[in-house]
Coordinates of C-alpha atoms in Angstrom, one line a residue:
X1 CA 9.9 -16.3 12.6
X2 CA 7.3 -17.1 10.1
X3 CA 7.9 -19.8 7.5
X4 CA 7.4 -19.5 3.5
X5 CA 3.9 -21.4 4.1
X6 CA 2.7 -19.0 7.0
X7 CA 3.6 -15.8 5.2
X8 CA 1.7 -17.1 2.0
X9 CA -1.3 -17.3 4.3
X10 CA -0.5 -14.1 6.3
X11 CA -0.4 -12.8 2.9
X12 CA -3.5 -13.9 1.4
X13 CA -5.4 -12.4 4.7
X14 CA -4.1 -8.8 3.8
X15 CA -6.2 -9.2 0.6
X16 CA -2.1 -9.6 -1.1
X17 CA -2.0 -12.6 -2.7
X18 CA -4.9 -13.1 -5.0
X19 CA -3.6 -12.6 -8.8
X20 CA 0.3 -12.5 -7.5
X21 CA 1.1 -15.4 -5.6
X22 CA 0.1 -17.7 -8.3
X23 CA 1.9 -16.3 -10.8
X24 CA 5.5 -17.7 -12.0
X25 CA 7.5 -14.8 -10.1
X26 CA 8.1 -15.5 -6.7
X27 CA 7.1 -12.9 -4.3
X28 CA 9.9 -10.9 -2.2
X29 CA 9.0 -10.9 1.6
X30 CA 9.2 -8.2 4.0
X31 CA 8.8 -9.1 7.3
X32 CA 7.7 -6.2 9.8
X33 CA 8.0 -7.0 13.6
X34 CA 5.1 -4.3 15.2
X35 CA 3.8 -5.3 18.6
X36 CA 1.2 -7.3 20.2
X37 CA -2.7 -7.1 19.0
X38 CA -4.0 -5.0 21.5
X39 CA -1.9 -2.2 21.0
X40 CA -0.9 0.0 18.0
X41 CA 2.0 -1.2 16.3
X42 CA 0.0 -4.3 15.3
X43 CA -3.0 -2.5 13.5
X44 CA -0.6 0.2 12.0
X45 CA 2.1 -2.2 11.1
X46 CA -1.0 -4.2 9.1
X47 CA -2.1 -1.0 7.3
X48 CA 1.5 -0.2 6.3
X49 CA 2.6 -3.7 5.1
X50 CA -0.6 -3.6 3.0
X51 CA 0.1 0.0 1.5
X52 CA 3.7 -0.9 0.3
X53 CA 2.9 -4.4 -1.1
X54 CA 2.4 -5.1 -4.6
X55 CA 2.6 -9.1 -5.3
X56 CA 3.8 -10.1 -8.6
X57 CA 1.3 -9.8 -11.2
X58 CA -0.9 -7.6 -9.5
X59 CA -1.3 -3.6 -10.6
X60 CA 1.0 -1.1 -9.1
X61 CA 2.7 2.0 -9.5
X62 CA 2.0 3.8 -12.6
X63 CA -0.1 0.8 -14.1
X64 CA -2.4 1.8 -10.9
X65 CA -4.1 -0.3 -8.4
X66 CA -1.7 0.2 -5.7
X67 CA 1.3 2.3 -4.6
X68 CA 3.7 -0.9 -3.1
X69 CA 6.9 -2.2 -4.3
X70 CA 6.4 -4.2 -7.2
X71 CA 6.9 -8.1 -6.4
X72 CA 7.1 -7.8 -2.8
X73 CA 4.5 -8.8 -0.1
X74 CA 4.9 -7.1 3.0
X75 CA 3.9 -9.0 6.5
X76 CA 3.3 -7.6 10.2
X77 CA 3.9 -10.0 12.4
X78 CA 3.1 -9.6 15.9
X79 CA 5.3 -9.5 17.9
X80 CA 6.7 -8.2 22.0
X81 CA 7.6 -5.0 20.7
X82 CA 10.2 -2.7 20.4
X83 CA 13.0 -4.7 22.1
X84 CA 12.1 -7.9 20.5
X85 CA 11.6 -6.1 16.8
X86 CA 15.7 -4.2 17.4
X87 CA 16.8 -8.2 17.9
X88 CA 14.7 -9.7 15.0
X89 CA 15.8 -6.8 12.7
X90 CA 19.6 -7.3 13.9
X91 CA 19.5 -10.9 13.4
X92 CA 18.0 -10.9 10.2
X93 CA 14.9 -12.4 11.4
X94 CA 12.9 -9.6 9.9
X95 CA 13.5 -7.0 7.3
X96 CA 12.1 -4.3 9.5
X97 CA 10.4 -3.5 12.7
X98 CA 8.6 -0.4 14.4
X99 CA 11.0 0.7 17.7
X100 CA 10.4 3.6 20.4
X101 CA 13.3 5.8 19.6
X102 CA 14.4 5.5 23.1
X103 CA 15.2 1.5 22.3
X104 CA 16.7 2.0 19.3
X105 CA 19.2 4.3 20.6
X106 CA 20.2 2.7 23.3
X107 CA 20.4 -0.9 21.5
X108 CA 22.3 1.4 18.4
X109 CA 24.8 2.5 20.8
X110 CA 24.9 -0.7 23.4
X111 CA 23.4 1.9 26.5
X112 CA 20.9 2.1 28.7
X113 CA 19.1 -1.3 28.4
X114 CA 21.6 -2.4 26.4
X115 CA 24.5 -2.2 28.4
X116 CA 27.1 -4.7 28.2
X117 CA 25.2 -6.1 25.3
X118 CA 26.2 -6.6 21.7
X119 CA 25.3 -3.5 20.0
X120 CA 22.4 -3.5 17.5
X121 CA 24.2 -1.8 14.7
X122 CA 23.0 -3.0 12.0
X123 CA 19.6 -1.2 12.3
X124 CA 18.8 1.4 10.0
X125 CA 16.4 4.3 10.3
X126 CA 13.6 4.9 7.7
X127 CA 11.3 7.2 9.2
X128 CA 9.1 8.2 12.6
X129 CA 5.8 7.5 12.5
X130 CA 3.9 8.9 15.2
X131 CA 4.2 9.8 19.0
X132 CA 3.1 7.4 21.7
X133 CA 2.3 8.3 25.1
X134 CA 2.4 6.8 28.6
X135 CA -0.9 4.9 29.3
X136 CA -1.1 4.7 33.2
X137 CA -4.6 3.0 33.7
X138 CA -6.6 2.1 36.8
X139 CA -10.3 1.1 37.0
X140 CA -13.0 4.2 37.4
X141 CA -14.0 2.8 41.0
X142 CA -10.2 2.9 41.9
X143 CA -8.9 4.9 45.1
X144 CA -5.5 5.3 43.1
X145 CA -5.1 9.0 41.9
X146 CA -1.8 9.5 41.2
X147 CA 1.7 7.5 40.8
X148 CA 2.5 7.9 44.6
X149 CA -0.4 5.9 45.1
X150 CA 1.2 2.6 43.3
X151 CA 3.2 2.0 46.4
X152 CA 2.4 -1.3 47.3
X153 CA 0.2 -2.3 44.4
X154 CA 0.2 -5.1 41.4
X155 CA 1.2 -3.4 38.1
X156 CA 1.4 -4.8 35.0
X157 CA 4.5 -2.8 33.6
X158 CA 4.7 -4.6 29.5
X159 CA 6.1 -7.8 28.1
X160 CA 9.9 -8.6 29.4
X161 CA 11.2 -7.7 26.1
X162 CA 9.1 -4.9 25.1
X163 CA 9.6 -1.3 25.4
X164 CA 6.6 -0.6 27.3
X165 CA 8.5 -2.4 30.1
X166 CA 11.9 0.0 30.2
X167 CA 9.2 3.0 29.9
X168 CA 7.3 1.9 32.7
X169 CA 10.1 1.3 34.9
X170 CA 11.7 4.3 33.9
X171 CA 8.8 6.6 35.2
X172 CA 7.6 4.7 38.0
X173 CA 11.8 4.6 39.4
X174 CA 11.1 8.6 39.1
X175 CA 8.7 8.2 41.5
X176 CA 10.9 6.1 43.6
X177 CA 9.3 3.3 42.6
X178 CA 11.0 0.0 42.1
X179 CA 9.6 -3.3 41.1
X180 CA 10.1 -6.0 43.4
X181 CA 10.4 -3.6 46.6
X182 CA 7.8 -0.4 46.3
X183 CA 5.1 -2.7 44.1
X184 CA 4.8 -5.9 42.3
X185 CA 5.4 -5.9 38.7
X186 CA 3.2 -8.3 36.1
X187 CA 5.0 -8.9 33.1
X188 CA 2.1 -8.5 30.6
X189 CA 0.8 -6.5 27.6
X190 CA -1.9 -4.3 27.7
X191 CA -4.6 -6.7 26.8
X192 CA -3.7 -9.0 29.4
X193 CA -3.1 -6.3 31.8
X194 CA -6.7 -4.6 31.3
X195 CA -8.4 -8.2 31.2
X196 CA -6.7 -8.6 34.9
X197 CA -7.6 -5.2 36.0
X198 CA -11.1 -5.8 35.1
X199 CA -11.4 -9.0 36.9
X200 CA -9.8 -6.9 39.8
X201 CA -6.5 -8.7 39.7
X202 CA -4.5 -5.9 38.9
X203 CA -4.5 -2.4 40.8
X204 CA -3.0 -0.7 37.3
X205 CA -1.2 -1.3 33.7
X206 CA 1.4 0.6 32.6
X207 CA 2.4 1.0 28.8
X208 CA 4.1 2.9 26.2
X209 CA 1.3 2.8 23.2
X210 CA -0.5 5.3 20.8
X211 CA -3.7 6.4 21.4
X212 CA -6.7 4.9 21.2
X213 CA -5.1 1.3 21.6
X214 CA -7.6 -1.1 21.5
X215 CA -7.1 -3.2 24.6
X216 CA -7.9 0.3 26.6
X217 CA -10.7 1.5 24.5
X218 CA -12.1 -1.9 25.4
X219 CA -11.4 -1.9 28.7
X220 CA -12.6 1.9 29.5
X221 CA -16.1 1.7 27.9
X222 CA -16.8 -1.9 29.4
X223 CA -15.2 -1.6 32.5
X224 CA -14.7 2.4 33.2
X225 CA -11.4 3.7 33.4
X226 CA -8.8 6.7 34.7
X227 CA -5.5 7.6 33.4
X228 CA -2.7 8.7 36.0
X229 CA -1.7 12.1 35.2
X230 CA 2.5 13.5 35.1
X231 CA 2.4 16.7 35.3
X232 CA 4.8 18.7 33.9
X233 CA 7.4 19.1 37.1
X234 CA 7.2 15.1 37.4
X235 CA 7.5 14.9 33.7
X236 CA 10.6 16.9 33.7
X237 CA 12.6 14.3 36.1
X238 CA 12.1 11.8 34.0
X239 CA 13.0 13.7 30.5
X240 CA 16.4 14.8 32.5
X241 CA 16.7 11.3 32.8
X242 CA 16.0 10.0 29.4
X243 CA 15.7 12.9 27.1
X244 CA 14.1 10.9 24.0
X245 CA 10.7 11.8 26.0
X246 CA 8.4 14.8 25.3
X247 CA 5.5 16.3 27.2
X248 CA 2.0 15.3 25.8
X249 CA -1.4 14.7 26.2
X250 CA -4.0 11.8 26.2
X251 CA -7.0 13.9 25.4
X252 CA -10.6 13.5 26.6
X253 CA -11.9 12.1 23.6
X254 CA -9.5 9.5 23.1
X255 CA -11.4 7.4 25.7
X256 CA -15.0 6.8 26.5
X257 CA -15.5 7.9 29.9
X258 CA -12.6 10.6 30.5
X259 CA -13.6 13.9 31.9
X260 CA -10.4 15.8 31.0
X261 CA -6.8 15.7 28.9
X262 CA -4.8 13.7 31.0
X263 CA -0.9 15.2 31.1
X264 CA 1.7 12.6 30.0
X265 CA 4.9 11.4 28.0
X266 CA 5.7 11.1 24.7
X267 CA 8.2 9.2 22.5
X268 CA 8.3 8.6 18.8
X269 CA 7.4 5.4 17.4
X270 CA 10.0 4.9 14.3
X271 CA 10.4 2.4 11.9
X272 CA 14.0 0.2 11.1
X273 CA 15.2 -2.0 8.6
X274 CA 18.4 -4.2 8.5
X275 CA 21.7 -2.6 6.8
X276 CA 22.0 -5.4 4.2
X277 CA 18.8 -4.7 2.5
X278 CA 19.2 -3.0 -1.0
X279 CA 18.9 0.5 -1.1
X280 CA 16.9 0.4 -4.2
X281 CA 14.4 -1.9 -2.0
X282 CA 14.3 0.8 1.0
X283 CA 14.0 3.5 -1.7
X284 CA 11.1 2.1 -2.9
X285 CA 9.7 1.4 0.6
X286 CA 10.5 4.8 1.9
X287 CA 8.9 6.2 -1.7
X288 CA 5.5 3.9 -1.1
X289 CA 4.9 4.7 2.8
X290 CA 4.9 8.4 1.8
X291 CA 2.8 8.3 -1.1
X292 CA -0.7 10.0 -1.6
X293 CA -2.3 6.1 -1.5
X294 CA -0.6 5.5 1.6
X295 CA -2.0 8.5 3.1
X296 CA -5.6 7.4 2.2
X297 CA -5.0 4.1 3.8
X298 CA -3.6 5.4 6.9
X299 CA -6.1 8.3 7.3
X300 CA -8.9 5.6 7.2
X301 CA -7.5 2.9 8.6
X302 CA -6.7 3.7 12.4
X303 CA -7.1 6.9 14.5
X304 CA -3.2 6.9 15.0
X305 CA -2.5 7.0 11.0
X306 CA -3.4 10.5 11.0
X307 CA -0.2 11.5 12.7
X308 CA 1.8 9.4 10.3
X309 CA 3.2 12.1 8.2
X310 CA 5.9 13.4 5.8
X311 CA 6.8 16.3 7.6
X312 CA 7.1 15.0 11.1
X313 CA 9.7 11.8 8.8
X314 CA 13.1 12.9 10.5
X315 CA 11.8 13.3 14.3
X316 CA 13.7 10.5 16.6
X317 CA 16.6 9.4 14.5
X318 CA 18.8 9.9 16.9
X319 CA 22.2 8.5 16.4
X320 CA 20.9 5.6 14.1
X321 CA 22.4 6.1 10.5
X322 CA 19.7 6.3 8.1
X323 CA 19.8 3.8 5.3
X324 CA 20.7 4.5 2.2
X325 CA 17.4 4.0 0.3
X326 CA 15.5 6.3 2.9
X327 CA 18.4 8.8 2.5
X328 CA 18.0 9.0 -0.7
X329 CA 14.3 9.6 -0.9
X330 CA 14.3 12.4 1.6
X331 CA 16.9 13.8 -0.3
X332 CA 15.4 14.0 -3.6
X333 CA 11.7 14.7 -1.6
X334 CA 14.1 17.8 -0.4
X335 CA 12.9 16.8 3.1
X336 CA 17.0 16.1 4.0
X337 CA 19.4 18.5 2.9

């Protein structure tokens, strides 16, 4: 958790604090749990934090300058990912967080991974951001060609508290592979996993992330990579167990050296907030998220940003309730009827 001094420093790093932090009015901070630096959540979270911020004293809204929420400084926090983000929002240690749609469902209902644990019943849905793709990466010179070849191998499957680990274990179990029996699990994020593969200390790295992810971009460029396919028949087996997944493609253009599109699975990345936030605040955050100014920042800031579109904002909600502020925005915009 960031204290106020660190939040100020983080806000300044985003270029948000120049006129406003020195003003008499204290800023309202909005902490967003994202993911590790080598993934997609963190850089996209930084863009969104910048877009929805408008520190005290800065021109915003009708006055121009930014479409952010007047008086608010949003800060993207690096975390272990979906599971930690849900816990942070539930506990009030973050106002918002990115999470996979399957993780938010399980957390809110106390099912699946969260069976026997307290429900994360204080999370509320704001919007669907982008689809995330299963990346099962190996070195280009690896003899591993499919998931069946992973038997007996050393595999990075994500950090302990991440949604990536959940997805990796689900998919591997659909192929009859269980940690500690058919393979050796290493609980590393994608940046750590690709580093270890580069040094030949691991055989594969599996994670759920939007392409292009920085860690894989670097790995594919420096070392050479391939991604293991999940053909439709195998994908259907996973979807039967976890209907939050869909079928998708990692295009050959996503990473250097890919020779063809790779069939895989997808899950939605969504933004959730705490139920205790005021309707007015979340209404303004949602309006800022889908503003024309934010649209330009997303398009220019990250390849995945172009997939964050208002037309898909309601996907992936499942049973998690809308925050009243977000619901009000979508009704006024004619998206929700």
